[in-house]
């Protein structure tokens, strides 16, 4: 079956503030189709992650799809993965700030503190329960997407509104930094 591209809820939509429900019937056709549609949608819009509430479904599902693209030029490659009923079992004490954006908050970037390493548990789309670790940018994506399932946005996580930036200015800053690195 052909997957569909889904509409993305924007900041202020009530669905983004709700706690998402546990998925009980992962093998249901409706859940499997939702996952297929989310996978197609996140790739279409150059996302590295997408949570079900962002496509108006208040369910504990998100996609991690890290790959370098125009929105995140330095993202590592990861096979697009559906994460169902996730939780974080352990957070590293070490945290670092990094730039995040969100498909539901277009045009804005935030410098967000996150744990550098996490240990997580979730269920795959085939119903298998897995535990694994993530670090760096992938740990950041997981924490960002899990927040969506709790009704939390990245702009809630910045330490100060001064850590928010327009995407245009952010791109200018990143270009400058890259040039600085090249000239060293
Ligand atoms: Ni987001």
PDB file of N, CA and C and ligand atoms in Angstrom, residues 54 101-103 144-145 148, ligand 1:
ATOM      1  N   UNK A  54       2.555  14.951  16.653  1.00  0.00           N
ATOM      2  CA  UNK A  54       2.804  15.971  15.623  1.00  0.00           C
ATOM      3  C   UNK A  54       1.968  15.741  14.368  1.00  0.00           C
ATOM      4  N   UNK A 101      15.750  21.900  16.336  1.00  0.00           N
ATOM      5  CA  UNK A 101      14.595  22.512  15.697  1.00  0.00           C
ATOM      6  C   UNK A 101      13.455  21.531  15.815  1.00  0.00           C
ATOM      7  N   UNK A 102      12.306  21.897  15.283  1.00  0.00           N
ATOM      8  CA  UNK A 102      11.145  21.013  15.381  1.00  0.00           C
ATOM      9  C   UNK A 102      10.206  21.330  14.230  1.00  0.00           C
ATOM     10  N   UNK A 103       9.696  20.282  13.594  1.00  0.00           N
ATOM     11  CA  UNK A 103       8.795  20.478  12.453  1.00  0.00           C
ATOM     12  C   UNK A 103       7.518  21.203  12.874  1.00  0.00           C
ATOM     13  N   UNK A 144      14.183  14.515  22.646  1.00  0.00           N
ATOM     14  CA  UNK A 144      13.274  15.499  22.031  1.00  0.00           C
ATOM     15  C   UNK A 144      11.934  14.830  21.677  1.00  0.00           C
ATOM     16  N   UNK A 145      12.014  13.657  21.041  1.00  0.00           N
ATOM     17  CA  UNK A 145      10.777  12.988  20.596  1.00  0.00           C
ATOM     18  C   UNK A 145       9.978  12.455  21.786  1.00  0.00           C
ATOM     19  N   UNK A 148       7.794  15.018  23.173  1.00  0.00           N
ATOM     20  CA  UNK A 148       6.535  15.233  22.442  1.00  0.00           C
ATOM     21  C   UNK A 148       5.427  14.325  22.990  1.00  0.00           C
TER      22      UNK A 148
HETATM   23 NI1  LIG B   1       9.865  18.141  17.537  1.00  0.00          NI
END
